[in-house]
């Protein structure tokens, strides 16, 4: 397969041994003068300007070849910092993922179906050992609670460096998980739960959160804007089917500057905004198929640009 040939090319440049999918050992001894360069902002962030060591700038991009299972050969790339995959079905990440202790960016792309992404990525609890993680971008993924035994071993596992998460399954927004990602600045949540109100109340613990996205999440919307962090600046809703009246709660978010109402964000033909809300909103995007009547004045959005 194409992705295996590309992976082995990277392994050659690192002069390491890998295991083939059949379990046969493949020895890679020849060093190559090649490593794929990715001219993107992510790659520039991963560069170590004080150290030109090739190994510490290793990245692997397999998003142009579809995989069915997590490639075990990758687990030998212990200096890997950037990993991008493409799959069209559910993906289980093996416990040995903890070997990639330098990993900072993990991306999985999959097919987008109506409302809910088709790909579900499931992580083992060992994922909490990857303390260098900064960006997790997946169609939808399950994240287990932080292992309780970590405290007993003298250190508390968390993702203190994690800045971007999308899309975390709604069921995984437990207090234990939220406490482990307290420094996140951008969060996407996807899924459905009849007890969504109590689960979403945990979000107030994210005191550095600035950008929040929801896909298909609400059986019941939180009754107060205080359920969300006051630091929130950007909010995107998609396929949430909220009543337009719930936007009066969102209007009370004190620092909200950007609101994006994507397809099926709200359910109903009329929107009558609260005069007192959206005091700092600068950008409003409405991509909704139901709205027919919008009763708004300049007083509703005083600083809208």
Short mmCIF file of C-alpha atoms in Angstrom, two decimals:
data_model
loop_
_atom_site.label_atom_id
_atom_site.label_comp_id
_atom_site.label_asym_id
_atom_site.label_seq_id
_atom_site.Cartn_x
_atom_site.Cartn_y
_atom_site.Cartn_z
CA UNK A 1 0.00 0.00 0.00
CA UNK A 2 1.15 3.56 -0.72
CA UNK A 3 1.03 4.71 2.90
CA UNK A 4 3.27 1.80 3.99
CA UNK A 5 5.89 2.69 1.39
CA UNK A 6 5.85 6.31 2.55
CA UNK A 7 6.09 5.24 6.17
CA UNK A 8 9.07 3.00 5.47
CA UNK A 9 10.79 5.86 3.66
CA UNK A 10 10.54 7.92 6.82
CA UNK A 11 11.80 5.01 8.89
CA UNK A 12 14.81 4.70 6.59
CA UNK A 13 15.72 8.32 7.21
CA UNK A 14 15.63 7.60 10.94
CA UNK A 15 17.62 4.34 10.61
CA UNK A 16 15.26 2.37 12.86
CA UNK A 17 13.66 -1.07 12.89
CA UNK A 18 9.93 -1.44 12.36
CA UNK A 19 7.46 -4.30 12.41
CA UNK A 20 5.40 -5.06 9.32
CA UNK A 21 1.64 -5.63 9.62
CA UNK A 22 2.27 -9.41 9.36
CA UNK A 23 4.65 -9.33 12.32
CA UNK A 24 7.78 -9.85 10.16
CA UNK A 25 10.69 -7.69 11.24
CA UNK A 26 11.86 -5.25 8.59
CA UNK A 27 15.36 -3.89 9.12
CA UNK A 28 16.00 -0.39 7.91
CA UNK A 29 19.71 0.44 7.96
CA UNK A 30 20.19 2.79 5.04
CA UNK A 31 20.01 6.45 5.95
CA UNK A 32 18.31 8.76 3.51
CA UNK A 33 18.83 12.47 3.13
CA UNK A 34 15.11 13.08 2.92
CA UNK A 35 12.32 14.10 5.15
CA UNK A 36 9.01 15.46 3.95
CA UNK A 37 8.67 19.18 4.58
CA UNK A 38 5.19 20.48 5.27
CA UNK A 39 4.98 24.21 4.47
CA UNK A 40 2.23 25.04 6.91
CA UNK A 41 1.82 27.03 10.15
CA UNK A 42 1.75 23.76 12.10
CA UNK A 43 5.13 22.74 10.74
CA UNK A 44 6.64 26.11 11.56
CA UNK A 45 5.39 25.79 15.13
CA UNK A 46 7.10 22.42 15.48
CA UNK A 47 10.49 23.66 14.35
CA UNK A 48 13.23 23.88 16.93
CA UNK A 49 15.19 26.92 15.75
CA UNK A 50 18.02 26.22 18.20
CA UNK A 51 18.49 22.61 17.13
CA UNK A 52 18.73 21.36 13.55
CA UNK A 53 18.61 17.72 14.55
CA UNK A 54 16.44 16.06 11.90
CA UNK A 55 14.90 13.60 14.34
CA UNK A 56 13.39 16.34 16.48
CA UNK A 57 11.56 17.79 13.50
CA UNK A 58 9.99 14.56 12.26
CA UNK A 59 6.46 14.60 10.90
CA UNK A 60 4.36 12.01 9.13
CA UNK A 61 1.46 12.86 6.85
CA UNK A 62 -0.65 9.94 5.57
CA UNK A 63 -3.85 11.85 4.90
CA UNK A 64 -3.77 11.10 1.17
CA UNK A 65 -4.00 7.31 1.65
CA UNK A 66 -6.96 5.71 3.42
CA UNK A 67 -6.17 3.37 6.33
CA UNK A 68 -8.41 0.74 7.94
CA UNK A 69 -6.42 0.28 11.16
CA UNK A 70 -3.87 2.28 13.07
CA UNK A 71 -0.48 1.49 11.44
CA UNK A 72 1.61 -0.20 14.13
CA UNK A 73 4.81 0.78 12.30
CA UNK A 74 4.23 4.33 13.45
CA UNK A 75 4.81 3.33 17.06
CA UNK A 76 8.54 3.02 16.34
CA UNK A 77 8.82 6.70 15.44
CA UNK A 78 9.44 7.85 18.99
CA UNK A 79 10.52 11.36 17.91
CA UNK A 80 7.34 11.97 15.96
CA UNK A 81 5.75 15.35 16.66
CA UNK A 82 3.17 15.66 13.89
CA UNK A 83 0.91 12.84 12.69
CA UNK A 84 -1.91 13.10 10.14
CA UNK A 85 -4.08 10.15 9.03
CA UNK A 86 -7.08 9.53 6.77
CA UNK A 87 -9.69 6.86 7.47
CA UNK A 88 -13.30 6.21 6.46
CA UNK A 89 -14.30 3.99 9.38
CA UNK A 90 -13.96 3.85 13.15
CA UNK A 91 -10.40 3.82 14.43
CA UNK A 92 -9.12 2.31 17.69
CA UNK A 93 -5.83 3.72 18.92
CA UNK A 94 -3.62 1.06 20.58
CA UNK A 95 -2.33 1.47 24.16
CA UNK A 96 1.21 1.60 22.78
CA UNK A 97 0.47 5.12 21.56
CA UNK A 98 2.21 6.21 24.76
CA UNK A 99 5.54 5.43 23.03
CA UNK A 100 5.10 8.58 20.95
CA UNK A 101 5.93 10.74 23.93
CA UNK A 102 7.04 13.67 21.74
CA UNK A 103 3.78 13.87 19.79
CA UNK A 104 2.36 17.39 19.69
CA UNK A 105 -0.17 17.32 16.84
CA UNK A 106 -2.48 14.41 15.99
CA UNK A 107 -4.93 14.81 13.10
CA UNK A 108 -7.40 12.30 11.67
CA UNK A 109 -9.58 13.17 8.70
CA UNK A 110 -12.71 11.24 7.76
CA UNK A 111 -15.91 11.45 5.77
CA UNK A 112 -18.50 14.02 6.85
CA UNK A 113 -22.04 12.67 6.80
CA UNK A 114 -25.32 14.40 7.59
CA UNK A 115 -25.09 15.93 11.08
CA UNK A 116 -22.69 13.51 12.82
CA UNK A 117 -19.22 12.65 11.42
CA UNK A 118 -18.98 9.03 10.31
CA UNK A 119 -15.58 8.34 11.87
CA UNK A 120 -15.23 7.71 15.61
CA UNK A 121 -11.73 7.51 17.07
CA UNK A 122 -11.38 5.77 20.43
CA UNK A 123 -8.37 6.46 22.63
CA UNK A 124 -7.07 4.21 25.43
CA UNK A 125 -6.32 5.71 28.84
CA UNK A 126 -2.62 5.59 27.94
CA UNK A 127 -3.20 8.66 25.76
CA UNK A 128 -2.97 10.74 28.94
CA UNK A 129 0.74 9.92 29.04
CA UNK A 130 1.36 12.11 25.96
CA UNK A 131 1.93 15.30 27.90
CA UNK A 132 3.41 17.17 24.93
CA UNK A 133 0.13 17.09 22.99
CA UNK A 134 -1.00 20.53 21.79
CA UNK A 135 -3.50 19.83 19.02
CA UNK A 136 -6.05 17.00 18.69
CA UNK A 137 -8.14 17.39 15.53
CA UNK A 138 -10.39 14.43 14.75
CA UNK A 139 -13.89 13.99 13.26
CA UNK A 140 -15.18 12.68 16.61
CA UNK A 141 -13.36 10.89 19.39
CA UNK A 142 -13.82 9.24 22.76
CA UNK A 143 -11.45 10.24 25.53
CA UNK A 144 -11.48 8.15 28.73
CA UNK A 145 -11.20 9.67 32.18
CA UNK A 146 -7.68 10.28 33.40
CA UNK A 147 -6.33 7.10 35.10
CA UNK A 148 -7.03 7.34 38.81
CA UNK A 149 -3.80 5.54 39.65
CA UNK A 150 -1.68 8.37 38.29
CA UNK A 151 -1.99 10.33 41.52
CA UNK A 152 -0.87 7.33 43.55
CA UNK A 153 2.27 7.07 41.43
CA UNK A 154 3.35 10.53 42.46
CA UNK A 155 2.33 12.53 39.40
CA UNK A 156 -0.95 13.74 38.03
CA UNK A 157 -1.51 13.14 34.33
CA UNK A 158 -3.17 15.86 32.31
CA UNK A 159 -2.92 17.67 29.00
CA UNK A 160 -1.52 20.92 30.37
CA UNK A 161 -0.09 21.86 26.94
CA UNK A 162 -3.22 21.03 24.95
CA UNK A 163 -4.59 24.09 23.13
CA UNK A 164 -6.94 22.67 20.46
CA UNK A 165 -9.47 19.81 20.71
CA UNK A 166 -12.06 18.78 18.13
CA UNK A 167 -14.40 16.99 18.12
CA UNK A 168 -14.74 15.49 21.59
CA UNK A 169 -17.75 13.23 22.11
CA UNK A 170 -20.35 14.84 24.33
CA UNK A 171 -20.46 11.78 26.59
CA UNK A 172 -16.79 12.35 27.40
CA UNK A 173 -17.29 15.86 28.80
CA UNK A 174 -17.11 14.54 32.34
CA UNK A 175 -15.63 16.56 35.16
CA UNK A 176 -12.58 14.27 35.20
CA UNK A 177 -11.86 14.85 31.51
CA UNK A 178 -12.54 18.58 31.66
CA UNK A 179 -10.19 18.92 34.64
CA UNK A 180 -7.49 17.26 32.56
CA UNK A 181 -7.78 19.77 29.68
CA UNK A 182 -8.13 22.98 31.68
CA UNK A 183 -5.70 24.98 29.52
CA UNK A 184 -7.49 24.32 26.22
CA UNK A 185 -8.28 27.44 24.18
CA UNK A 186 -10.29 25.91 21.33
CA UNK A 187 -12.80 23.10 21.87
CA UNK A 188 -15.22 21.29 19.58
CA UNK A 189 -17.91 18.96 20.96
CA UNK A 190 -20.01 16.50 18.96
CA UNK A 191 -22.72 14.01 19.91
CA UNK A 192 -26.03 13.73 21.70
CA UNK A 193 -27.03 12.94 25.26
CA UNK A 194 -30.39 13.34 26.99
CA UNK A 195 -28.47 14.60 30.03
CA UNK A 196 -26.51 17.17 28.02
CA UNK A 197 -27.36 20.03 30.39
CA UNK A 198 -25.52 18.59 33.40
CA UNK A 199 -22.60 17.48 31.24
CA UNK A 200 -22.14 20.90 29.66
CA UNK A 201 -22.13 22.56 33.06
CA UNK A 202 -18.58 21.22 33.43
CA UNK A 203 -17.40 23.62 30.71
CA UNK A 204 -17.30 26.50 33.16
CA UNK A 205 -14.08 24.93 34.50
CA UNK A 206 -12.27 25.84 31.27
CA UNK A 207 -11.10 29.29 32.29
CA UNK A 208 -8.87 29.80 29.23
CA UNK A 209 -11.39 28.70 26.60
CA UNK A 210 -11.87 31.24 23.79
CA UNK A 211 -13.43 29.24 20.92
CA UNK A 212 -16.25 26.70 21.30
CA UNK A 213 -18.05 24.65 18.62
CA UNK A 214 -21.05 22.33 18.98
CA UNK A 215 -22.39 19.74 16.55
CA UNK A 216 -25.70 18.04 17.38
CA UNK A 217 -25.40 18.36 21.16
CA UNK A 218 -28.46 19.58 22.98
CA UNK A 219 -31.45 17.82 24.43
CA UNK A 220 -31.64 20.80 26.79
CA UNK A 221 -29.65 24.01 26.60
CA UNK A 222 -28.05 25.39 29.80
CA UNK A 223 -30.40 27.79 31.56
CA UNK A 224 -27.77 30.49 32.06
CA UNK A 225 -24.78 31.93 30.25
CA UNK A 226 -22.87 31.33 33.48
CA UNK A 227 -22.64 27.66 32.45
CA UNK A 228 -20.03 28.76 29.90
CA UNK A 229 -16.60 30.29 30.59
CA UNK A 230 -16.64 34.09 30.66
CA UNK A 231 -13.51 34.03 28.47
CA UNK A 232 -15.48 32.71 25.47
CA UNK A 233 -15.02 34.89 22.36
CA UNK A 234 -16.17 32.65 19.49
CA UNK A 235 -19.12 30.25 19.36
CA UNK A 236 -20.27 28.04 16.48
CA UNK A 237 -23.47 25.96 16.44
CA UNK A 238 -24.25 23.34 13.80
CA UNK A 239 -27.17 20.88 13.62
CA UNK A 240 -28.11 21.73 17.21
CA UNK A 241 -31.78 22.50 16.38
CA UNK A 242 -32.10 25.04 19.19
CA UNK A 243 -35.12 27.24 19.67
CA UNK A 244 -34.26 30.81 18.65
CA UNK A 245 -35.23 31.92 22.15
CA UNK A 246 -32.16 30.16 23.56
CA UNK A 247 -29.97 32.72 21.81
CA UNK A 248 -31.01 35.18 24.52
CA UNK A 249 -28.88 33.08 26.88
CA UNK A 250 -25.96 33.17 24.46
CA UNK A 251 -26.46 36.94 24.16
CA UNK A 252 -25.44 37.27 27.81
CA UNK A 253 -21.94 35.92 27.21
CA UNK A 254 -19.89 38.97 28.26
CA UNK A 255 -16.97 38.65 25.80
CA UNK A 256 -18.57 36.97 22.79
CA UNK A 257 -17.30 38.56 19.55
CA UNK A 258 -18.13 35.94 16.90
CA UNK A 259 -21.30 33.86 16.56
CA UNK A 260 -21.71 31.39 13.68
CA UNK A 261 -25.10 29.74 13.21
CA UNK A 262 -24.44 27.01 10.66
CA UNK A 263 -26.94 24.66 9.03
CA UNK A 264 -29.82 23.62 11.32
CA UNK A 265 -28.34 25.50 14.27
CA UNK A 266 -31.79 26.78 15.23
CA UNK A 267 -35.31 25.48 14.76
CA UNK A 268 -38.06 27.99 14.01
CA UNK A 269 -39.03 30.66 11.50
CA UNK A 270 -38.71 33.77 13.70
CA UNK A 271 -35.94 35.31 15.77
CA UNK A 272 -36.61 38.20 18.15
CA UNK A 273 -33.23 39.05 19.76
CA UNK A 274 -33.04 40.37 23.29
CA UNK A 275 -32.32 44.11 23.21
CA UNK A 276 -29.84 43.89 26.08
CA UNK A 277 -27.57 41.17 24.67
CA UNK A 278 -24.63 40.71 22.31
CA UNK A 279 -22.90 43.83 23.62
CA UNK A 280 -19.51 42.87 22.12
CA UNK A 281 -20.56 40.84 19.09
CA UNK A 282 -18.63 41.93 15.98
CA UNK A 283 -19.40 39.13 13.53
CA UNK A 284 -22.69 37.25 13.06
CA UNK A 285 -22.94 34.50 10.44
CA UNK A 286 -26.36 32.92 9.80
CA UNK A 287 -26.47 29.89 7.53
CA UNK A 288 -29.87 28.58 8.50
CA UNK A 289 -32.62 27.04 6.41
CA UNK A 290 -35.59 27.78 8.67
CA UNK A 291 -35.30 31.49 9.50
CA UNK A 292 -37.83 33.66 7.64
CA UNK A 293 -38.34 36.64 9.96
CA UNK A 294 -35.64 38.42 11.96
CA UNK A 295 -36.74 41.31 14.12
CA UNK A 296 -33.56 43.19 15.02
CA UNK A 297 -32.42 46.78 15.49
CA UNK A 298 -29.10 48.52 16.01
CA UNK A 299 -29.70 48.28 19.75
CA UNK A 300 -29.54 44.48 19.57
CA UNK A 301 -26.01 44.42 18.15
CA UNK A 302 -24.36 47.74 19.09
CA UNK A 303 -20.83 46.95 17.81
CA UNK A 304 -21.63 44.55 14.96
CA UNK A 305 -19.25 45.06 12.04
#
